[in-house]
Amino acid sequence: MSDYEFQKIESKWQKYWSDNNSIKSDINSVDNNFYNLCMYPYPSGDLHMGHIRNYTIGDVITRYKIMNGFNVLSPMGWDSFGLPAENAAIKTGIHPKTFTEERINNMKDQIIRLGSLYEWDREVAAHSKDYYKWTQFIFIKLFKNKLAYKKDAPVNWCDSCKTVLANEQVIEGNCDRCDAVVDQKNLNQWFLKISEYSDELLDGLNQIGEWPENVKAMQKNWIGKSEGAEFSLKIDETDISFDVFTTRPDTLFGMTFAVVSPEHHIMNEILSLSPNSHDLQKYIDDAKKKSEFERMSLTKEKTGVDTGLFVINPVNGKRVSLWIADYVLINYGTGAIMAVPGHDQRDYDFAKKYNIEIIQVITDKKSESSIEREAYVGGGVLINSGEFDNLESHTEGSKKIIQLLKEKQIGNSKTTFRLRDWLISRQRYWGCPIPLINCDKCGMVPEREENLPVLLPEIDDYKNTNESPLAKSEEFINTNCPECGIEAKRETDTMDTFVDSSWYFLRFVDPSNEEMPFDANKVNNWLPVDQYIGGVEHAILHLLYSRFFVKALRDMNYLNFDEPFQNLFSQGMINFGGSKMSKSKGNTVDPESYFATHGADALRLYILFMAPPSDGVEWNDGGIEGTKRFLNKFWENVEKLSKLEELDSSKNDENIVRKVNQSINSVSKHLDKFEFNTAVSDLMKLNNELSEFLKNSKGVSKKSKDMIMKNICILLFPMAPHIASEVFEEYFKENLIDVTWPEVDTDNLKDPTYELVVQINGKKTYTRDTDIGLEQVEIEKICKEEFNMNLSEFKKIIYIKDKIINFVG
RNA sequence: GCCCGGGUGGCGGAAUUGGUAGACGCGACGGACUUAAAAUCCGUUAUUCGAAAGGAUGUGGGGGUUCGAGUCCCCCCCCGGGCACCA
């Protein structure tokens, strides 16, 4: 063998795997299927370290599962609609399609050079018409099932860019591109009714397989279920009433005022009745002017205006004042509250500021509850609550008061969710067109399925003014109603790219189906995804939307399972210079250069070795030198081993053979548990053992030589597949990927000797190399003879076999 | 404020789940090779006292359980992430 020429070896094997379809799932097989999926990337053009970590982990799993006899499905594709391509088009005039596909080609090349195995026959791209045809198809199905609807909604609008922005593109109230202040604007927008599934999305989190706790917690927070009561408050001396929601019906006797949000729909009635209407109007106007960000940041000090009107507490008939205040949000609950300053800190702050009465209605002797300085938000027994006094607040108290509201027919128990419907309209060019047509006679009509896809029109100017660039194409907009045939106009908005990614994992199972988005049998056979791997930044949006899509598709009979991703793994971020790598900060480390200087195998090993894969970690350039050194030593070792003289006796090989066997055991365990950092360290240890062995041995039996050579290659293969394949082929003339993962010889795991620790009163006093398997009497004898210990002075002796003996006295 | 993580050498991190703390790697230091450097190889590397043998201390802090605690229990401090006027 020659020097370790990693570039030559790596390109050789990449070509081999590709030419031989080394990963090819049998899609109709029902046994031993394993769907291993890495989140498909936005084609930014270059892989960054996050991708490298993601796809290295994914590839380790793919190769490990293949060797363990699984029929592995490991596809890859592109989340290829989205803003950057459109911005580039505005700037340079290059068509977003050209721009995007160039970048896809470049990234695909880099993924291949990383040595990751993907079944490229199954490649999908969100922007291709073969794909977005089916995105539109699914949208129409959702529409027909009343899960897609259009309504006026406030959106983030950047007037300098003339576009809506996603929430995540609004940074502290400003546009992340031009820094201009973002306005709230009401536009007629399309929504998907994810809220229909709030409860199931929450419950599903308890039934799902292995998901990181923090991701589950984040989704739970986001869904934000709260249980309580809803009831109506009547404005005194009028017939007008409005609903309020509370999680604390037990505190109803403590209500000393009520608040409605400035945007509340009964504001017109309030204005016409209020003696204070001038002040109210001014407050409402001011609130409207404030951006959402301003309203949030100015929230320390609560403000509001007394309407001069009163509402009646339905349980005790008490008249309390009605206020408007912007600390009550229009889009949560009913946009109005009963205010109980004694037991809610926000109400307390407000009451203190405006000198409103505060009544304590719950007391708890144990915690010496008091409302002198702040609201008491804990539980206890009811007081000042008439017939309900002495009831336990959170149990009987709540229950009985809700019961009373029910009897009076003004309220009931109620569950509220924080999760709101998903706004998917985007006034942008580079996205999937919404396949709906506005007919004056028939209303909103979906395009006929046989006419799909509704193609993105060719346009000259991608800049959007106040509406989507698609509106500029007369040819596109003007059409005929699919129902009645009269002239009608198409929707010009495109969909949020998260719609595309909400079902791509289904398409991978059946990517060239021309009749349907996917075949139900195939999807039911392969899904849920056995292992999904991706960045934690998608913890809420993508993962929640996909879960919603699967449930909706299930209810429309397109598939028969409840959750898309059985097991989820989130890799941590790789930082550089103490913070997240980003082009604008100029602190990026470009992975591509390492392919040439260190090789893909060394890069993969370092990425795996640097930290536990779920932890964030700082990039350290020295680290990759270490894994490169390891590979060089490995290369030298196997060469020496292959040349080592072959002996008849295998007596001298026992130790190294056992070390290999121990490594099979521990590498397997670590890979099973995603502990790649320790799996790499196991390989390094084994390599060091092999160096020692080679240094001290004159020869080795043929059997041992083969055993060592074979297994050391196999163990390395998932993590550093190129070098492992090369060595294996050189020595065995076979392809490593076809080889089965080895069984552990459980009878040969223990070393014959160990270092016995002798403790006196729990303190390490002596150590001694000792044969395993000795009984306590034999160990005691050794202590007596070798360490001159007088055992009779100890009261108690604790012996843990093959580990430790502790003399206590 | 609430909900998740997490605090171990100069650094990234190990520790069979209660049994020798610091595996493996990086860095640093010393040595070999070299005219020299790089690469490579050999050695040292938790802190502290000591010339050494050896001793003491040590897993964020304090208490506890135990023959024995990085690991289990209670209290506190700090860091990272997410959510946040959500009624």
Short mmCIF file of N, CA and C (backbone and C1' of nucleotides) in Angstrom, two decimals, chain A residues 214 218 226 246-247 299 302 327-329 332 337 346 418 609-610 612 617 620 626 629 633 677 681 684-685 688 755 757 759 763-764 796 798 800 803 806 808, chain B residues 2-6 11-17 19-21 23-27 39-43 55-57 66-68 81-87:
data_model
loop_
_atom_site.label_atom_id
_atom_site.label_comp_id
_atom_site.label_asym_id
_atom_site.label_seq_id
_atom_site.Cartn_x
_atom_site.Cartn_y
_atom_site.Cartn_z
N ASN A 214 -36.92 19.13 25.13
CA ASN A 214 -37.09 20.57 24.93
C ASN A 214 -37.96 20.87 23.72
N MET A 218 -41.34 22.96 23.87
CA MET A 218 -41.56 24.15 23.06
C MET A 218 -42.88 24.06 22.31
N SER A 226 -55.05 26.24 27.83
CA SER A 226 -55.42 26.57 29.21
C SER A 226 -56.90 26.37 29.42
N THR A 246 -61.52 33.14 31.61
CA THR A 246 -60.64 33.15 32.77
C THR A 246 -60.20 31.73 33.10
N THR A 247 -58.97 31.61 33.59
CA THR A 247 -58.52 30.30 34.08
C THR A 247 -58.81 30.19 35.57
N THR A 299 -44.65 47.61 28.00
CA THR A 299 -45.65 46.97 28.83
C THR A 299 -45.39 47.05 30.32
N LYS A 302 -48.67 49.81 32.84
CA LYS A 302 -49.96 49.57 32.17
C LYS A 302 -50.75 50.86 32.07
N TYR A 327 -53.29 46.21 27.77
CA TYR A 327 -52.64 45.01 28.30
C TYR A 327 -53.53 43.79 28.08
N VAL A 328 -54.74 44.04 27.69
CA VAL A 328 -55.60 42.93 27.28
C VAL A 328 -55.49 42.79 25.76
N LEU A 329 -55.11 41.60 25.35
CA LEU A 329 -54.80 41.38 23.93
C LEU A 329 -56.04 40.91 23.19
N TYR A 332 -56.16 36.89 22.08
CA TYR A 332 -56.15 35.75 22.99
C TYR A 332 -57.47 35.72 23.75
N ILE A 337 -61.51 40.72 29.71
CA ILE A 337 -61.28 39.95 30.93
C ILE A 337 -62.11 40.47 32.10
N ARG A 346 -51.10 41.31 36.98
CA ARG A 346 -51.32 42.37 36.00
C ARG A 346 -52.49 43.26 36.42
N ARG A 418 -53.47 28.88 22.69
CA ARG A 418 -52.67 30.00 22.21
C ARG A 418 -52.41 29.86 20.71
N PHE A 609 -16.84 13.77 16.76
CA PHE A 609 -16.03 13.62 17.96
C PHE A 609 -16.08 14.84 18.86
N MET A 610 -16.36 15.99 18.27
CA MET A 610 -16.15 17.26 18.98
C MET A 610 -17.01 17.43 20.23
N PRO A 612 -20.99 15.84 22.33
CA PRO A 612 -22.21 15.05 22.14
C PRO A 612 -23.06 15.75 21.07
N VAL A 617 -21.55 23.55 20.19
CA VAL A 617 -20.11 23.40 20.41
C VAL A 617 -19.36 24.45 19.59
N ASN A 620 -13.19 24.18 16.56
CA ASN A 620 -11.80 24.33 16.95
C ASN A 620 -10.95 23.70 15.85
N GLY A 626 -6.49 16.44 14.79
CA GLY A 626 -6.46 15.23 15.59
C GLY A 626 -7.08 14.04 14.87
N ARG A 629 -4.82 12.94 12.05
CA ARG A 629 -3.71 12.17 12.59
C ARG A 629 -4.14 10.73 12.89
N LYS A 633 -2.58 7.33 11.28
CA LYS A 633 -2.06 6.23 12.09
C LYS A 633 -2.79 4.94 11.77
N ASN A 677 -19.56 10.80 19.72
CA ASN A 677 -18.28 11.28 20.23
C ASN A 677 -17.52 10.15 20.95
N SER A 681 -14.09 7.93 20.02
CA SER A 681 -13.01 7.74 20.99
C SER A 681 -12.72 6.24 21.18
N MET A 684 -10.40 5.36 18.43
CA MET A 684 -9.06 5.87 18.69
C MET A 684 -8.33 4.98 19.68
N LYS A 685 -9.06 4.56 20.72
CA LYS A 685 -8.45 3.68 21.72
C LYS A 685 -8.01 2.38 21.08
N ASN A 688 -4.95 2.82 19.16
CA ASN A 688 -3.78 2.89 20.04
C ASN A 688 -3.37 1.51 20.52
N GLU A 755 -7.27 -3.86 38.11
CA GLU A 755 -6.58 -3.21 39.22
C GLU A 755 -7.51 -3.16 40.43
N VAL A 757 -8.82 -2.17 43.92
CA VAL A 757 -8.67 -1.01 44.79
C VAL A 757 -8.97 -1.43 46.22
N GLN A 759 -9.70 -0.06 49.79
CA GLN A 759 -10.04 1.16 50.52
C GLN A 759 -10.06 0.88 52.00
N LYS A 763 -11.46 5.26 51.66
CA LYS A 763 -10.39 6.02 51.05
C LYS A 763 -9.43 5.06 50.35
N LYS A 764 -9.11 5.36 49.10
CA LYS A 764 -8.22 4.50 48.34
C LYS A 764 -6.85 4.45 49.02
N LYS A 796 -16.26 -4.08 59.56
CA LYS A 796 -17.07 -4.43 58.40
C LYS A 796 -16.19 -4.43 57.16
N ILE A 798 -16.54 -4.61 52.95
CA ILE A 798 -17.42 -4.63 51.78
C ILE A 798 -16.59 -4.98 50.55
N ILE A 800 -16.79 -5.74 46.48
CA ILE A 800 -17.49 -5.75 45.20
C ILE A 800 -16.56 -6.48 44.24
N LYS A 803 -13.65 -5.47 41.60
CA LYS A 803 -13.62 -4.02 41.59
C LYS A 803 -12.88 -3.46 42.79
N ASN A 806 -13.47 -2.67 50.58
CA ASN A 806 -13.45 -1.53 51.50
C ASN A 806 -13.49 -2.04 52.94
N VAL A 808 -13.88 -1.20 56.79
CA VAL A 808 -14.46 -0.14 57.61
C VAL A 808 -14.25 -0.45 59.07
P C B 2 -40.96 31.74 38.31
"O5'" C B 2 -41.55 30.89 37.10
"C5'" C B 2 -42.94 30.59 37.04
"C4'" C B 2 -43.30 30.10 35.66
"C3'" C B 2 -42.47 28.93 35.17
"O3'" C B 2 -42.92 27.70 35.70
"C1'" C B 2 -42.59 30.56 33.47
P C B 3 -41.83 26.56 36.06
"O5'" C B 3 -41.61 25.89 34.64
"C5'" C B 3 -42.71 25.42 33.87
"C4'" C B 3 -42.22 25.05 32.49
"C3'" C B 3 -40.94 24.25 32.47
"O3'" C B 3 -41.17 22.90 32.78
"C1'" C B 3 -40.76 26.00 30.90
P C B 4 -39.94 21.96 33.21
"O5'" C B 4 -39.43 21.49 31.78
"C5'" C B 4 -38.12 21.05 31.65
"C4'" C B 4 -37.65 21.21 30.23
"C3'" C B 4 -36.18 20.91 30.10
"O3'" C B 4 -35.99 19.52 29.92
"C1'" C B 4 -36.57 23.03 29.17
P G B 5 -35.32 18.69 31.13
"O5'" G B 5 -33.81 18.59 30.62
"C5'" G B 5 -32.98 19.67 30.83
"C4'" G B 5 -32.10 19.88 29.64
"C3'" G B 5 -30.62 19.86 30.04
"O3'" G B 5 -30.04 18.62 29.74
"C1'" G B 5 -31.20 22.00 29.22
P G B 6 -29.38 17.82 31.03
"O5'" G B 6 -28.16 18.76 31.45
"C5'" G B 6 -27.16 19.04 30.49
"C4'" G B 6 -26.42 20.29 30.83
"C3'" G B 6 -25.58 20.29 32.09
"O3'" G B 6 -24.44 19.48 31.94
"C1'" G B 6 -26.58 22.41 31.78
P C B 11 -10.44 25.39 31.15
"O5'" C B 11 -10.55 25.08 29.59
"C5'" C B 11 -10.86 26.11 28.66
"C4'" C B 11 -10.96 25.51 27.28
"C3'" C B 11 -11.95 24.37 27.13
"O3'" C B 11 -13.27 24.84 26.99
"C1'" C B 11 -9.93 23.74 26.14
P G B 12 -14.49 23.91 27.45
"O5'" G B 12 -14.58 22.82 26.30
"C5'" G B 12 -14.87 23.23 24.97
"C4'" G B 12 -14.96 22.01 24.09
"C3'" G B 12 -15.83 20.90 24.63
"O3'" G B 12 -17.20 21.19 24.43
"C1'" G B 12 -13.82 19.98 23.80
P G B 13 -18.30 20.58 25.38
"O5'" G B 13 -18.12 19.03 25.10
"C5'" G B 13 -18.37 18.05 26.09
"C4'" G B 13 -17.49 16.88 25.80
"C3'" G B 13 -17.68 15.70 26.72
"O3'" G B 13 -18.61 14.83 26.10
"C1'" G B 13 -15.41 16.33 26.74
P A B 14 -19.43 13.79 26.92
"O5'" A B 14 -18.36 12.64 26.97
"C5'" A B 14 -18.00 12.15 28.19
"C4'" A B 14 -17.13 10.97 28.04
"C3'" A B 14 -17.50 9.91 29.06
"O3'" A B 14 -18.34 8.96 28.46
"C1'" A B 14 -15.27 10.62 29.40
P A B 15 -19.68 8.58 29.22
"O5'" A B 15 -19.17 8.01 30.60
"C5'" A B 15 -18.40 6.81 30.64
"C4'" A B 15 -17.84 6.61 32.02
"C3'" A B 15 -18.86 6.67 33.16
"O3'" A B 15 -19.50 5.42 33.32
"C1'" A B 15 -16.97 7.98 33.71
P U B 16 -21.05 5.39 33.68
"O5'" U B 16 -21.41 3.85 33.63
"C5'" U B 16 -22.17 3.33 32.55
"C4'" U B 16 -21.85 1.86 32.40
"C3'" U B 16 -22.29 0.98 33.56
"O3'" U B 16 -23.66 0.62 33.47
"C1'" U B 16 -20.07 0.47 32.98
P U B 17 -24.40 -0.05 34.77
"O5'" U B 17 -25.59 0.97 34.96
"C5'" U B 17 -26.16 1.07 36.23
"C4'" U B 17 -25.66 2.31 36.95
"C3'" U B 17 -26.77 3.06 37.71
"O3'" U B 17 -26.17 3.67 38.86
"C1'" U B 17 -25.76 4.51 36.17
P G B 19 -21.04 3.43 40.23
"O5'" G B 19 -19.61 3.10 40.84
"C5'" G B 19 -18.85 4.15 41.43
"C4'" G B 19 -17.62 3.59 42.09
"C3'" G B 19 -16.89 2.55 41.25
"O3'" G B 19 -15.50 2.69 41.49
"C1'" G B 19 -17.55 1.59 43.30
P U B 20 -14.66 3.71 40.58
"O5'" U B 20 -13.24 3.54 41.28
"C5'" U B 20 -13.03 3.96 42.63
"C4'" U B 20 -11.66 4.56 42.72
"C3'" U B 20 -11.43 5.76 41.80
"O3'" U B 20 -10.55 6.66 42.46
"C1'" U B 20 -9.88 4.09 41.30
P A B 21 -11.10 7.90 43.12
"O5'" A B 21 -11.71 8.69 41.87
"C5'" A B 21 -10.83 9.17 40.87
"C4'" A B 21 -11.60 9.34 39.60
"C3'" A B 21 -10.78 9.93 38.48
"O3'" A B 21 -10.20 8.87 37.73
"C1'" A B 21 -12.77 11.18 38.77
P A B 23 -7.59 11.21 31.26
"O5'" A B 23 -7.76 9.94 30.32
"C5'" A B 23 -7.84 8.62 30.88
"C4'" A B 23 -8.80 7.77 30.08
"C3'" A B 23 -8.69 7.88 28.57
"O3'" A B 23 -7.67 7.04 28.07
"C1'" A B 23 -10.95 8.04 29.21
P C B 24 -6.54 7.59 27.10
"O5'" C B 24 -7.38 8.17 25.87
"C5'" C B 24 -7.97 7.29 24.91
"C4'" C B 24 -8.80 8.10 23.93
"C3'" C B 24 -8.09 9.33 23.35
"O3'" C B 24 -7.23 8.98 22.27
"C1'" C B 24 -10.23 9.95 24.08
P G B 25 -5.86 9.77 22.06
"O5'" G B 25 -6.38 11.21 21.62
"C5'" G B 25 -6.93 11.41 20.32
"C4'" G B 25 -7.59 12.75 20.23
"C3'" G B 25 -6.70 13.98 20.38
"O3'" G B 25 -5.94 14.23 19.21
"C1'" G B 25 -8.69 14.29 21.59
P C B 26 -4.60 15.08 19.30
"O5'" C B 26 -5.12 16.55 19.65
"C5'" C B 26 -5.84 17.31 18.68
"C4'" C B 26 -6.27 18.62 19.29
"C3'" C B 26 -5.15 19.52 19.77
"O3'" C B 26 -4.52 20.22 18.71
"C1'" C B 26 -6.85 19.46 21.38
P G B 27 -2.96 20.49 18.77
"O5'" G B 27 -2.84 21.50 20.00
"C5'" G B 27 -3.38 22.81 19.92
"C4'" G B 27 -3.31 23.48 21.27
"C3'" G B 27 -1.91 23.59 21.87
"O3'" G B 27 -1.22 24.72 21.37
"C1'" G B 27 -3.38 22.76 23.50
P A B 39 3.88 20.67 12.70
"O5'" A B 39 4.02 19.26 11.95
"C5'" A B 39 3.18 18.95 10.85
"C4'" A B 39 3.66 17.68 10.18
"C3'" A B 39 3.77 16.48 11.11
"O3'" A B 39 2.53 15.83 11.30
"C1'" A B 39 5.75 16.69 9.85
P U B 40 2.17 15.23 12.72
"O5'" U B 40 3.22 14.05 12.89
"C5'" U B 40 3.20 12.93 12.02
"C4'" U B 40 4.42 12.09 12.25
"C3'" U B 40 4.62 11.61 13.67
"O3'" U B 40 3.83 10.47 13.95
"C1'" U B 40 6.67 12.45 12.86
P C B 41 3.21 10.28 15.42
"O5'" C B 41 4.46 9.74 16.23
"C5'" C B 41 5.08 8.51 15.86
"C4'" C B 41 6.40 8.37 16.58
"C3'" C B 41 6.30 8.52 18.09
"O3'" C B 41 5.88 7.31 18.70
"C1'" C B 41 8.09 9.83 17.30
P C B 42 4.98 7.37 20.02
"O5'" C B 42 6.06 7.68 21.14
"C5'" C B 42 7.09 6.74 21.45
"C4'" C B 42 8.02 7.33 22.48
"C3'" C B 42 7.33 7.94 23.69
"O3'" C B 42 6.95 6.96 24.64
"C1'" C B 42 8.97 9.45 22.90
P G B 43 5.62 7.20 25.50
"O5'" G B 43 6.05 8.35 26.53
"C5'" G B 43 6.95 8.05 27.59
"C4'" G B 43 7.43 9.33 28.23
"C3'" G B 43 6.37 10.14 28.97
"O3'" G B 43 6.06 9.59 30.24
"C1'" G B 43 7.73 11.58 27.69
P G B 55 0.26 8.38 50.28
"O5'" G B 55 0.04 9.85 50.88
"C5'" G B 55 0.10 10.06 52.28
"C4'" G B 55 0.07 11.53 52.61
"C3'" G B 55 -1.22 12.28 52.30
"O3'" G B 55 -2.24 12.00 53.23
"C1'" G B 55 0.62 13.61 51.70
P A B 56 -3.74 11.94 52.78
"O5'" A B 56 -4.07 13.48 52.56
"C5'" A B 56 -4.16 14.36 53.68
"C4'" A B 56 -4.27 15.79 53.22
"C3'" A B 56 -5.49 16.10 52.35
"O3'" A B 56 -6.65 16.30 53.11
"C1'" A B 56 -3.56 17.01 51.34
P U B 57 -8.04 15.82 52.53
"O5'" U B 57 -8.29 16.88 51.37
"C5'" U B 57 -8.52 18.26 51.70
"C4'" U B 57 -8.50 19.11 50.45
"C3'" U B 57 -9.54 18.78 49.40
"O3'" U B 57 -10.83 19.28 49.72
"C1'" U B 57 -7.45 19.11 48.34
P U B 66 -27.26 6.86 56.72
"O5'" U B 66 -26.36 6.14 55.63
"C5'" U B 66 -26.91 5.11 54.81
"C4'" U B 66 -25.92 4.71 53.77
"C3'" U B 66 -24.52 4.38 54.27
"O3'" U B 66 -24.46 3.07 54.79
"C1'" U B 66 -24.37 5.78 52.36
P C B 67 -23.58 2.76 56.10
"O5'" C B 67 -22.09 2.89 55.59
"C5'" C B 67 -21.00 2.87 56.52
"C4'" C B 67 -19.70 2.76 55.77
"C3'" C B 67 -19.55 3.71 54.59
"O3'" C B 67 -19.11 4.98 55.01
"C1'" C B 67 -18.95 1.53 53.91
P G B 68 -19.72 6.26 54.40
"O5'" G B 68 -19.27 6.17 52.89
"C5'" G B 68 -17.89 6.38 52.56
"C4'" G B 68 -17.65 6.08 51.11
"C3'" G B 68 -18.50 6.89 50.13
"O3'" G B 68 -17.94 8.17 49.92
"C1'" G B 68 -18.48 4.61 49.50
P G B 81 -28.34 31.84 24.46
"O5'" G B 81 -29.54 30.83 24.27
"C5'" G B 81 -29.49 29.85 23.23
"C4'" G B 81 -30.64 28.90 23.36
"C3'" G B 81 -32.03 29.51 23.28
"O3'" G B 81 -32.41 29.81 21.95
"C1'" G B 81 -31.98 27.95 25.04
P G B 82 -33.39 31.05 21.68
"O5'" G B 82 -34.78 30.46 22.16
"C5'" G B 82 -35.41 29.43 21.42
"C4'" G B 82 -36.59 28.91 22.17
"C3'" G B 82 -37.69 29.92 22.45
"O3'" G B 82 -38.51 30.14 21.31
"C1'" G B 82 -37.28 28.70 24.41
P C B 83 -39.12 31.59 21.07
"O5'" C B 83 -40.23 31.68 22.19
"C5'" C B 83 -41.37 30.83 22.13
"C4'" C B 83 -42.18 30.97 23.39
"C3'" C B 83 -42.66 32.37 23.73
"O3'" C B 83 -43.74 32.80 22.94
"C1'" C B 83 -41.82 31.36 25.68
P A B 84 -43.77 34.35 22.51
"O5'" A B 84 -44.04 35.09 23.90
"C5'" A B 84 -45.28 34.94 24.53
"C4'" A B 84 -45.16 35.37 25.97
"C3'" A B 84 -45.10 36.86 26.22
"O3'" A B 84 -46.37 37.46 26.06
"C1'" A B 84 -43.60 35.75 27.65
P C B 85 -46.44 39.07 25.98
"O5'" C B 85 -47.28 39.42 27.29
"C5'" C B 85 -46.82 39.07 28.58
"C4'" C B 85 -47.86 39.52 29.59
"C3'" C B 85 -49.28 39.14 29.20
"O3'" C B 85 -49.98 38.67 30.35
"C1'" C B 85 -49.12 41.44 29.62
P C B 86 -49.73 37.16 30.81
"O5'" C B 86 -50.59 36.39 29.73
"C5'" C B 86 -52.03 36.28 29.87
"C4'" C B 86 -52.47 34.99 29.23
"C3'" C B 86 -51.45 33.86 29.46
"O3'" C B 86 -51.91 32.76 30.21
"C1'" C B 86 -51.77 34.28 27.10
P A B 87 -53.07 32.06 30.48
"O5'" A B 87 -53.85 33.02 31.49
"C5'" A B 87 -55.24 32.93 31.54
"C4'" A B 87 -55.76 34.13 32.27
"C3'" A B 87 -57.27 34.34 32.14
"O3'" A B 87 -57.98 33.57 33.08
"C1'" A B 87 -56.18 36.36 31.68
#
